[in-house]
PDB file of C-alpha atoms in Angstrom:
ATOM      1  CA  UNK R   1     -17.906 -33.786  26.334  1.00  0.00           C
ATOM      2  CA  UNK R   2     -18.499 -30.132  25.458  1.00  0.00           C
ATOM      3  CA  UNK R   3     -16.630 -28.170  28.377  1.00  0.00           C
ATOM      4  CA  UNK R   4     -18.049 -24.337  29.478  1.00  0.00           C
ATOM      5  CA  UNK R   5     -14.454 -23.196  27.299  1.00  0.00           C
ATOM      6  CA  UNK R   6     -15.607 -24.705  23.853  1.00  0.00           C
ATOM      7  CA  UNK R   7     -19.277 -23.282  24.187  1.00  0.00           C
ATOM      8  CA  UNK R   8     -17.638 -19.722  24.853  1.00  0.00           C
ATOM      9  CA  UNK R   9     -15.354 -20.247  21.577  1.00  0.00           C
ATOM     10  CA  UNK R  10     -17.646 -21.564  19.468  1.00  0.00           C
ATOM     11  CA  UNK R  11     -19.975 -18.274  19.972  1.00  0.00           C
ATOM     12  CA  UNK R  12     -16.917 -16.135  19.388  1.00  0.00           C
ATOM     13  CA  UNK R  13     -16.343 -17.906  16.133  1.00  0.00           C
ATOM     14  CA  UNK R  14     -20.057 -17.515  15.381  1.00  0.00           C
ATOM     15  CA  UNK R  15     -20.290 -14.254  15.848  1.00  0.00           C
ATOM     16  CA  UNK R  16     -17.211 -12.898  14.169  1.00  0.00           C
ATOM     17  CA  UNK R  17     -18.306 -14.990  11.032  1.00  0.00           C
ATOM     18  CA  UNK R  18     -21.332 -13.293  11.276  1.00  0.00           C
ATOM     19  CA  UNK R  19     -19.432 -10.114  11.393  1.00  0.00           C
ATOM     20  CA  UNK R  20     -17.582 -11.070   8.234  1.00  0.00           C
ATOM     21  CA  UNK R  21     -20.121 -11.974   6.031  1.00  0.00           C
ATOM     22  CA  UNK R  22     -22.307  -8.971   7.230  1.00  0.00           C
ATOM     23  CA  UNK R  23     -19.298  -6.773   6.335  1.00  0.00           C
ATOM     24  CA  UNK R  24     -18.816  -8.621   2.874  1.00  0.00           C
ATOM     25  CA  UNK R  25     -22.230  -8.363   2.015  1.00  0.00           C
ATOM     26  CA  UNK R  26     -22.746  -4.801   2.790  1.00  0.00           C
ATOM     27  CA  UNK R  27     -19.027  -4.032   1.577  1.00  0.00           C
ATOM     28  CA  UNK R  28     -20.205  -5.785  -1.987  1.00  0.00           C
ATOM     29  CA  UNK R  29     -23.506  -4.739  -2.388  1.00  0.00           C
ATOM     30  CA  UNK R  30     -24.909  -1.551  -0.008  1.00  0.00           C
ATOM     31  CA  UNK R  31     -26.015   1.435  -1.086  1.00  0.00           C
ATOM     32  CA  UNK R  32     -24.011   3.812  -0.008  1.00  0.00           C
ATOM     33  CA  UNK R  33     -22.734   7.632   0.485  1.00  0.00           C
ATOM     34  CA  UNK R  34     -18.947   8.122  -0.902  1.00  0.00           C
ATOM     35  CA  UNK R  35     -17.164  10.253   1.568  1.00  0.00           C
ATOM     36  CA  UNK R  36     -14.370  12.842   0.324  1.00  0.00           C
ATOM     37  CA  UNK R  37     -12.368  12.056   3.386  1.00  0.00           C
ATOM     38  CA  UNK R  38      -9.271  10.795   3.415  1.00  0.00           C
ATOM     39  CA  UNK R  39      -6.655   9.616   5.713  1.00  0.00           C
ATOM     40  CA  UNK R  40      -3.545  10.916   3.916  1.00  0.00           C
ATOM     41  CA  UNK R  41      -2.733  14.079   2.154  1.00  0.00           C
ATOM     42  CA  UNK R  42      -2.465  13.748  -1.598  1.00  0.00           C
ATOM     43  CA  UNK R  43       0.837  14.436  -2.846  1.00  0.00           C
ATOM     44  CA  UNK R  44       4.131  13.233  -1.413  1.00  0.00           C
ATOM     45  CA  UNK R  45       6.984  15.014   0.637  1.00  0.00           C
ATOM     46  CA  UNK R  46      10.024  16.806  -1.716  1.00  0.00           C
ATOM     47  CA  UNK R  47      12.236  16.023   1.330  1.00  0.00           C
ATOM     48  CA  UNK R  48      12.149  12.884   3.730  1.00  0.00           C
ATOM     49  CA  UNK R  49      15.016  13.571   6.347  1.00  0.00           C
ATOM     50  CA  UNK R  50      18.121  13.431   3.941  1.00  0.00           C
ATOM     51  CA  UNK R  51      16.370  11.949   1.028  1.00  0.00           C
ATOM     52  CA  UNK R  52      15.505  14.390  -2.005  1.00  0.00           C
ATOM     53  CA  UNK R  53      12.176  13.257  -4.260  1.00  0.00           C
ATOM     54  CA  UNK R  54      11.077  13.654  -7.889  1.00  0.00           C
ATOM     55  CA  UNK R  55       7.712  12.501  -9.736  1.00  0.00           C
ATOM     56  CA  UNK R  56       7.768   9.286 -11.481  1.00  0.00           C
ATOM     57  CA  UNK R  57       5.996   9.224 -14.559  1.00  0.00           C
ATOM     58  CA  UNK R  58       4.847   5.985 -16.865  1.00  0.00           C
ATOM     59  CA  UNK R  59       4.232   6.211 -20.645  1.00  0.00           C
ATOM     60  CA  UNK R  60       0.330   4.988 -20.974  1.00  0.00           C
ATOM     61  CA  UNK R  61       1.591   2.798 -24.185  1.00  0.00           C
ATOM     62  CA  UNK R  62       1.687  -1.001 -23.371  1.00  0.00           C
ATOM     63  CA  UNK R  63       4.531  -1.757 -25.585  1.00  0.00           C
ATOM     64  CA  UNK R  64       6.617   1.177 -24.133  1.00  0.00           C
ATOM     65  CA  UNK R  65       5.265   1.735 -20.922  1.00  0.00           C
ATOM     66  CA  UNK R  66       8.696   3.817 -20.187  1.00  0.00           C
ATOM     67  CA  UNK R  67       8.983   5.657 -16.713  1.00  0.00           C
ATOM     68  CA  UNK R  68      10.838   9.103 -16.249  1.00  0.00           C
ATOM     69  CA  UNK R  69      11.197  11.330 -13.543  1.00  0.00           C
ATOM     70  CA  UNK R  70       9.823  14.764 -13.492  1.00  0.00           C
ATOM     71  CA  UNK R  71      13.647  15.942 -14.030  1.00  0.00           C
ATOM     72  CA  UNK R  72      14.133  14.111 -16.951  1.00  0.00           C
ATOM     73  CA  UNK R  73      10.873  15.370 -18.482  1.00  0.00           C
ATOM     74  CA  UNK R  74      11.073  19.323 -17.975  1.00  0.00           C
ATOM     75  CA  UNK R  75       8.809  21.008 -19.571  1.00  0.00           C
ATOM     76  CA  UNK R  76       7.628  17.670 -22.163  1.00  0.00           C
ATOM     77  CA  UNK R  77       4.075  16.237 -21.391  1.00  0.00           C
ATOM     78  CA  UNK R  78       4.520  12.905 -23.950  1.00  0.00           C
ATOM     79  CA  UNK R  79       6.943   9.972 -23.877  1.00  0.00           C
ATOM     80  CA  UNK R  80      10.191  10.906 -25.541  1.00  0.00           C
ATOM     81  CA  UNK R  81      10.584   7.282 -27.390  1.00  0.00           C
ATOM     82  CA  UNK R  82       6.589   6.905 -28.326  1.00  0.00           C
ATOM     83  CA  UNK R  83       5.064  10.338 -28.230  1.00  0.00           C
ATOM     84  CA  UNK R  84       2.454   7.908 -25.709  1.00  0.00           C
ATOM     85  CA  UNK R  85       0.367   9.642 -22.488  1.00  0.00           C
ATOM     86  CA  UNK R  86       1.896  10.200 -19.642  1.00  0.00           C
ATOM     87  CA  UNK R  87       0.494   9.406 -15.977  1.00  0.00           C
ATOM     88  CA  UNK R  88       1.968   8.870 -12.223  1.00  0.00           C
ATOM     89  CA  UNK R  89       0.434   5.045 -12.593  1.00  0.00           C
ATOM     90  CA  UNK R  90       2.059   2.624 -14.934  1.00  0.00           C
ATOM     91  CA  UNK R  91      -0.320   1.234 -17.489  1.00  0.00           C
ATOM     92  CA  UNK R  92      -0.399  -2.248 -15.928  1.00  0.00           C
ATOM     93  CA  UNK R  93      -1.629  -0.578 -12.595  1.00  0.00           C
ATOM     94  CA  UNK R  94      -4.618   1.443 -14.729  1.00  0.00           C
ATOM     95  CA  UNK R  95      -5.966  -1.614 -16.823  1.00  0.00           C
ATOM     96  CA  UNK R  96      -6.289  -3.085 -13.127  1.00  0.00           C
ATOM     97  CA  UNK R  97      -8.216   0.551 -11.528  1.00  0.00           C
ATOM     98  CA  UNK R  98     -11.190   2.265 -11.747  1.00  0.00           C
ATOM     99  CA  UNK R  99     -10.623   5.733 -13.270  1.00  0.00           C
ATOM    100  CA  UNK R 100     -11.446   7.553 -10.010  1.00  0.00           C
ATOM    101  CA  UNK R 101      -8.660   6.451  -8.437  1.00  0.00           C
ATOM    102  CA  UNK R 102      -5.292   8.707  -7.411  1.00  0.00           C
ATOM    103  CA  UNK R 103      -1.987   7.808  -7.796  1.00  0.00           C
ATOM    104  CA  UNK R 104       0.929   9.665  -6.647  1.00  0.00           C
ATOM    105  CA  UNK R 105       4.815   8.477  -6.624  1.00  0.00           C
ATOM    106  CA  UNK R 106       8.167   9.750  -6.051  1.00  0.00           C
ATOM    107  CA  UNK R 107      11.790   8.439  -6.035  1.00  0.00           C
ATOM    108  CA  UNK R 108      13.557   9.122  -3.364  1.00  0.00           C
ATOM    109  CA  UNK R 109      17.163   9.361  -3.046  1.00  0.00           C
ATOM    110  CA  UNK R 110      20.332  10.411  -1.205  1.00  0.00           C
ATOM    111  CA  UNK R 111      24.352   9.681  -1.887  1.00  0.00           C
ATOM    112  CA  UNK R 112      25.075   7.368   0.556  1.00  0.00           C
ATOM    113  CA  UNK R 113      21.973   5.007   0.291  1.00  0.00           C
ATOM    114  CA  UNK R 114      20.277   2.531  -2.936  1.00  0.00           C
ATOM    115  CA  UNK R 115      17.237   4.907  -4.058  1.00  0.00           C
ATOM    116  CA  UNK R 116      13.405   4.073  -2.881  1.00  0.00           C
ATOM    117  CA  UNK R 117      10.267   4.288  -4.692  1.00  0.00           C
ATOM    118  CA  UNK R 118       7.099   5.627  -2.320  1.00  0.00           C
ATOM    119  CA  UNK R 119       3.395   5.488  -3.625  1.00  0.00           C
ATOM    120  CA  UNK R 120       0.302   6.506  -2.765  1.00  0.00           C
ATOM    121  CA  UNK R 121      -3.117   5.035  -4.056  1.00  0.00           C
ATOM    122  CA  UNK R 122      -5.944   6.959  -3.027  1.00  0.00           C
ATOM    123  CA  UNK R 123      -9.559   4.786  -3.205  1.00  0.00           C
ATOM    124  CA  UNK R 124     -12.530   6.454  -5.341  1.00  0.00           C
ATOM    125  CA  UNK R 125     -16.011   5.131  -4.845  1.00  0.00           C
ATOM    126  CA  UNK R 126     -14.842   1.537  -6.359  1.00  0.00           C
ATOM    127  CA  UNK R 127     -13.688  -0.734  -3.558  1.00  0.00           C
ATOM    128  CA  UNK R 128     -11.661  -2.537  -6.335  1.00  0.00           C
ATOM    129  CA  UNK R 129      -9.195   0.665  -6.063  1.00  0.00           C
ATOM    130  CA  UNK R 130      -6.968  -1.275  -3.335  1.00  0.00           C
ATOM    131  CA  UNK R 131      -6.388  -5.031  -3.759  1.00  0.00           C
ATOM    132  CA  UNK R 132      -3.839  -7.491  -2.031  1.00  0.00           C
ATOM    133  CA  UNK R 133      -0.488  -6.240  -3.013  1.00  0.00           C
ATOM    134  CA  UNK R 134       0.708 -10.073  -2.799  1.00  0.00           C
ATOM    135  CA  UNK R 135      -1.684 -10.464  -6.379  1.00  0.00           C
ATOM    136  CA  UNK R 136       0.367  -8.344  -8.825  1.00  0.00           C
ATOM    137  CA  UNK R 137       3.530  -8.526  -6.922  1.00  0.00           C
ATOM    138  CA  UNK R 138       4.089 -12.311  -8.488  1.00  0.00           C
ATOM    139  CA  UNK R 139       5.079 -13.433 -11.590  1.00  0.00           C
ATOM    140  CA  UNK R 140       7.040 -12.775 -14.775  1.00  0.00           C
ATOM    141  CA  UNK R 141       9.547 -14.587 -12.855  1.00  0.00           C
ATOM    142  CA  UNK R 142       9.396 -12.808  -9.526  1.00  0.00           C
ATOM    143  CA  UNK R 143       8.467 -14.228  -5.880  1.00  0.00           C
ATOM    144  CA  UNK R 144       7.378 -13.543  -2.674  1.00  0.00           C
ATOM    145  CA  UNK R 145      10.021 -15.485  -0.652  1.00  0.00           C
ATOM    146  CA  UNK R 146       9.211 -14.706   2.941  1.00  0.00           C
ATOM    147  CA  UNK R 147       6.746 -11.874   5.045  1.00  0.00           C
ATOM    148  CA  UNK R 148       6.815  -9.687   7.687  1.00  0.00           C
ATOM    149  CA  UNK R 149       5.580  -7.014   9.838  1.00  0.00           C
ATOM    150  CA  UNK R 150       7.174  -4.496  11.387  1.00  0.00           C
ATOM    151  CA  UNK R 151       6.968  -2.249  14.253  1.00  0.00           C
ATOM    152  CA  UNK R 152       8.436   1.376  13.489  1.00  0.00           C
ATOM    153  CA  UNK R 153       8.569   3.902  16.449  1.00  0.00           C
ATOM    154  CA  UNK R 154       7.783   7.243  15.347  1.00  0.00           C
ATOM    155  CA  UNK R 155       9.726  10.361  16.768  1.00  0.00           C
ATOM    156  CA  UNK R 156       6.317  11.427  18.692  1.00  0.00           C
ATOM    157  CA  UNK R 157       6.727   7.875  20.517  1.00  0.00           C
ATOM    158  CA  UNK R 158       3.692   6.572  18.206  1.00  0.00           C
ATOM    159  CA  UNK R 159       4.394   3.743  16.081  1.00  0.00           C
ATOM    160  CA  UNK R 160       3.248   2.577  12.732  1.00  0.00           C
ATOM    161  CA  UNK R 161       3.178  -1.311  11.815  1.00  0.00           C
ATOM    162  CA  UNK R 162       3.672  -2.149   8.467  1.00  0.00           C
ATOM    163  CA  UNK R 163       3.928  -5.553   6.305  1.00  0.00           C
ATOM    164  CA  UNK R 164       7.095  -6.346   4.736  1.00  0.00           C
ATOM    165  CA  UNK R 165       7.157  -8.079   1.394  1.00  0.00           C
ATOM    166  CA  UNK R 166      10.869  -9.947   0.771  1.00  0.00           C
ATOM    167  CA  UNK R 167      10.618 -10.269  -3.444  1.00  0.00           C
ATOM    168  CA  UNK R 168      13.044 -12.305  -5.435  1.00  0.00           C
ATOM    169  CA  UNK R 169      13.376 -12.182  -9.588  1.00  0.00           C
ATOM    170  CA  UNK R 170      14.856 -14.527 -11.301  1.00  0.00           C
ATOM    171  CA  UNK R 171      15.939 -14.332 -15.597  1.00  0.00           C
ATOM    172  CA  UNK R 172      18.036 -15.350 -18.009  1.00  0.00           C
ATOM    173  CA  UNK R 173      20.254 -13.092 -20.164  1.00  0.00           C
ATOM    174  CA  UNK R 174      20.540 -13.573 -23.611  1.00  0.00           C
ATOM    175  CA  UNK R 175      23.585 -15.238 -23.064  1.00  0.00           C
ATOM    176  CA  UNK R 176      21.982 -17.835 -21.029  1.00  0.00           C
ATOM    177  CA  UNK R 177      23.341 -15.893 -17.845  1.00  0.00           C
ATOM    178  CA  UNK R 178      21.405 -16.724 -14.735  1.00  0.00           C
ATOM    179  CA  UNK R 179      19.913 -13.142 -13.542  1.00  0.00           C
ATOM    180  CA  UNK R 180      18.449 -12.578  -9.739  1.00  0.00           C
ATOM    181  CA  UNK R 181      17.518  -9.481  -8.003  1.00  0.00           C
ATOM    182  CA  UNK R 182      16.476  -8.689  -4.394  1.00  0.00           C
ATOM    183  CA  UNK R 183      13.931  -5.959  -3.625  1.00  0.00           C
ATOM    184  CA  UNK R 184      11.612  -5.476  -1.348  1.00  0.00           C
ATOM    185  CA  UNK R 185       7.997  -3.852  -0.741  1.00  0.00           C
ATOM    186  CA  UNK R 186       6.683  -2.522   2.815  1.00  0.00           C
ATOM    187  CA  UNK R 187       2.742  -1.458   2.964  1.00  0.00           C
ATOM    188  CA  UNK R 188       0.170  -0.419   4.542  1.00  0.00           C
ATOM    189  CA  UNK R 189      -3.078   0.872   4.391  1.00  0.00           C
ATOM    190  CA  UNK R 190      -4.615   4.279   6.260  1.00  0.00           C
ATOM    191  CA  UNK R 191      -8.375   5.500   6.328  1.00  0.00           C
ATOM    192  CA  UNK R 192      -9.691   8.876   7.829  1.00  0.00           C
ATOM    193  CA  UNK R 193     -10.333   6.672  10.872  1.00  0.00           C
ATOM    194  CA  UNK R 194      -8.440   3.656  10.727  1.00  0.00           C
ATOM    195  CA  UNK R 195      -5.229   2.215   9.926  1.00  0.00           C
ATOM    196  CA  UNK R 196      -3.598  -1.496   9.545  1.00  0.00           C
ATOM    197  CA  UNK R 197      -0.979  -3.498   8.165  1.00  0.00           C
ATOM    198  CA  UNK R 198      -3.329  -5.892   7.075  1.00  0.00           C
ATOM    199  CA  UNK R 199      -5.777  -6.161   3.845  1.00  0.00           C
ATOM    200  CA  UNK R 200      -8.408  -8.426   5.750  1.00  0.00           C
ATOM    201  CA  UNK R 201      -8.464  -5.670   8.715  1.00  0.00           C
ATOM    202  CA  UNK R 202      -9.208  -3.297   6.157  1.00  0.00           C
ATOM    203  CA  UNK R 203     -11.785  -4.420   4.351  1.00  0.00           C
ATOM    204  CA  UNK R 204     -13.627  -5.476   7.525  1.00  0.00           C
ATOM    205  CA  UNK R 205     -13.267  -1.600   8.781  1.00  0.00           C
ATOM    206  CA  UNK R 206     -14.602  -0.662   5.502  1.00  0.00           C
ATOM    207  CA  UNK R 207     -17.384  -2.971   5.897  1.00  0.00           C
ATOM    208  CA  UNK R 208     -18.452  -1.477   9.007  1.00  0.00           C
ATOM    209  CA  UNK R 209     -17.569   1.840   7.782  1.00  0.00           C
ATOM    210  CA  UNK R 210     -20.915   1.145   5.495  1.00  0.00           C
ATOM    211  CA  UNK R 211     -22.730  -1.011   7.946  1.00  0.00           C
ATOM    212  CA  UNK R 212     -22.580   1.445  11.234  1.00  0.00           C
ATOM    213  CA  UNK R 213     -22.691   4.364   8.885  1.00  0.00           C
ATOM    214  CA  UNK R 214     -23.883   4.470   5.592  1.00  0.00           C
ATOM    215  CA  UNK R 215     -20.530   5.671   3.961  1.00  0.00           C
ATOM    216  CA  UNK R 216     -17.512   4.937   2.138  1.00  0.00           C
ATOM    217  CA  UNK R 217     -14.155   6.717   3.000  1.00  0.00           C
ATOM    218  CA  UNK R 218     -11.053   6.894   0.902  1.00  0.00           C
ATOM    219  CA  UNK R 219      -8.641   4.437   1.779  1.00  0.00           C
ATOM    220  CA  UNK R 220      -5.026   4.949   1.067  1.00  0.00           C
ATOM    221  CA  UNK R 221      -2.221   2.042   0.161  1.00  0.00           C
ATOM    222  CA  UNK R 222       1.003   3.774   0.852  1.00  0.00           C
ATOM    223  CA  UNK R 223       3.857   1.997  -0.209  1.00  0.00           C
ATOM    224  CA  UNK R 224       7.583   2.184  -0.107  1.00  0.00           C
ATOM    225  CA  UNK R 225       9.492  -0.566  -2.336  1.00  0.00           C
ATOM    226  CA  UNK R 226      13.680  -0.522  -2.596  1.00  0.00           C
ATOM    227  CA  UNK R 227      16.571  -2.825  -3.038  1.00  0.00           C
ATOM    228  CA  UNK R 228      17.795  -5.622  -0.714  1.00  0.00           C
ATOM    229  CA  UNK R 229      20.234  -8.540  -0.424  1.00  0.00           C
ATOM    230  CA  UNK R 230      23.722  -7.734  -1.233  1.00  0.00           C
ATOM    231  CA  UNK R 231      22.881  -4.459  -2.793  1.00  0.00           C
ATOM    232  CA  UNK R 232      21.387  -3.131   0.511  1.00  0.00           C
ATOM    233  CA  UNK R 233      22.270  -5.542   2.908  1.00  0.00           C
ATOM    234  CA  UNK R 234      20.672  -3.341   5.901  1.00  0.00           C
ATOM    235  CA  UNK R 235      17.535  -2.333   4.065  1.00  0.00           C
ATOM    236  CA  UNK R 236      15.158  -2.791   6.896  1.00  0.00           C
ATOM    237  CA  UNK R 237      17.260  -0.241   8.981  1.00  0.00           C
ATOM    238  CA  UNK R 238      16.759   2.534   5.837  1.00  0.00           C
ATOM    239  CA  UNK R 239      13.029   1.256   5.873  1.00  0.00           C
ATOM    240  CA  UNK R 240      12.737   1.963   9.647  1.00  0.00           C
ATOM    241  CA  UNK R 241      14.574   5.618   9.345  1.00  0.00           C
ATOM    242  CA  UNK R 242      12.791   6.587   6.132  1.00  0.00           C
ATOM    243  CA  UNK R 243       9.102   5.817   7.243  1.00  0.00           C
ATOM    244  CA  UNK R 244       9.640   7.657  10.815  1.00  0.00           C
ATOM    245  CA  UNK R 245      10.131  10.752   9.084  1.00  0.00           C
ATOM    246  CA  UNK R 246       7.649  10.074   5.450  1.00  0.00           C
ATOM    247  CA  UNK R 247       4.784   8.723   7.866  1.00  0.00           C
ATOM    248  CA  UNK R 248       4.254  12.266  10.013  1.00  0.00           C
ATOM    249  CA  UNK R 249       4.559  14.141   6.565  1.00  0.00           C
ATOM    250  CA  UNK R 250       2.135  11.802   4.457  1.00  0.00           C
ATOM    251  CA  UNK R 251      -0.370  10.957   7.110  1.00  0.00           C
ATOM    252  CA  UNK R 252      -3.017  13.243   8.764  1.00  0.00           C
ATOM    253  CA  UNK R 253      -3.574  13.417  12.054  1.00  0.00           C
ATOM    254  CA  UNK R 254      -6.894  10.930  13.080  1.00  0.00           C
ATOM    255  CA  UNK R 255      -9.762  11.821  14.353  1.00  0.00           C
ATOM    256  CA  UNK R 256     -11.205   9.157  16.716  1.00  0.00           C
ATOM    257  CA  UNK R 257     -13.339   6.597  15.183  1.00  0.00           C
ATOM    258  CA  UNK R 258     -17.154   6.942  15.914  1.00  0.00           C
ATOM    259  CA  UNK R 259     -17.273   3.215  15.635  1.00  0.00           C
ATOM    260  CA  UNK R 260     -15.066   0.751  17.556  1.00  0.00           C
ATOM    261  CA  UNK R 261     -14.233  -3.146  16.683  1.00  0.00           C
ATOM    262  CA  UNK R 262     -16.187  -6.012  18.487  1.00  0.00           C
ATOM    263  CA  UNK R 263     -13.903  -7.099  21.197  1.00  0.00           C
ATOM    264  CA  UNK R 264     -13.977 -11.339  21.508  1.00  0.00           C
ATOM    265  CA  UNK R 265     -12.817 -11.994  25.109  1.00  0.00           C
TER     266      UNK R 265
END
């Protein structure tokens, strides 16, 4: 027998998969106005509490595709080994992005901890800017062996949540050596309006971004990536002390939203 309690969930199920494929829809095919605003500010911190960081660069040439550091580069603006273009964005991340997307990275280190790697990518008018990071974080032998989120307080007594990828590679040396390594990758994503942990909360705010008004903000998927395992055995500690003082550099202070979520009771 259908009870009072089913009726009232079956509507809520309705009408958020109404909301869905309304936001999809309009998300996919809209017309709509592309907004200059932006959630983050567009280059990266030199200092993050005790951590000192330098640009990363990529050589543009797939069968090079070498990365240096701003140091190591002075006052050269081609790869040393190819004489190839260089760009903040690896070549593998540009043959997946639209050309008006920003990319911005730094290495970050200090002498008593493993170094980290923080990124920025900055949407253009191309939703395909920001994807799943879980897509191009597998393969060539690596894995995505467990994920989290996490809860970081923030000195002001906010917080920021943000998903933790656990990554495992595995290779063999030449020797026929079993090879492993354990990093990890912590994300997540901030609008001028909006910001989530999650890809599917994302995309549904930038649904109704277009739906309610008419627009399409830049979305930003900051990133921080750095060893774990044996290597750096208390990496979620570093995480939690390195974001609390990166997030209040990196991200701009919010404006509230002028539209809200549907609330299912």
């Amino acid at each position: 027998m259908e009870t009072s309690a089913t009726r009232t969930t079956l509507h809520r199920l309705i009408l958020l998969g109404v909301v869905c494929v309304v936001a999809y829809l309009t998300a996919h095919y809209a017309a709509v106005r592309v907004s200059p605003l932006a959630g983050v500010r567009e280059t990266l911190p030199d200092q993050v509490g005790g951590w000192t960081g330098v640009d990363l660069f990529f050589c543009q040439t797939m069968t090079c595709q070498w990365t240096y550091t701003s140091t190591e580069l002075g006052t050269n603006t081609l790869c040393g080994r190819c004489e190839g273009t260089l760009s903040p964005g690896s070549a593998t991340e540009w043959a997946l992005l639209p050309d008006d997307t920003d990319i911005v990275k730094k290495l970050y280190e200090q002498p008593t901890r493993p170094p980290l790697v923080a990124s920025i990518v900055l949407s253009g008018a191309d939703r395909t800017s920001i994807h799943r990071p879980q897509i191009c974080l597998v393969g060539g032998g690596q894995e995505i062996v467990a994920t989290h989120t996490r809860r970081i307080a923030l000195a002001d007594g906010r917080t920021v949540q943000v998903t933790v990828l656990d990554l495992l590679w595995r290779g063999q040396a030449a020797d026929g050596r079993t090879l492993s390594r354990e990093r990890y990758f912590a994300y997540w994503f901030v609008g001028p309006h909006h910001e989530t942990a999650s890809h599917w909360v994302r995309m549904f705010w930038m649904g109704m971004e277009r739906i309610l008004g008419g627009v399409t903000h830049r979305w930003a998927y900051v990133n921080i990536s750095g060893p774990r395992g044996a290597q750096a055995p208390d990496y979620l500690t570093t995480l939690d002390a390195f974001i609390a003082d990166f997030y209040p550099k990196v991200v701009l202070p919010r404006d509230p939203a002028p539209d809200t979520a549907p609330v299912l009771r």
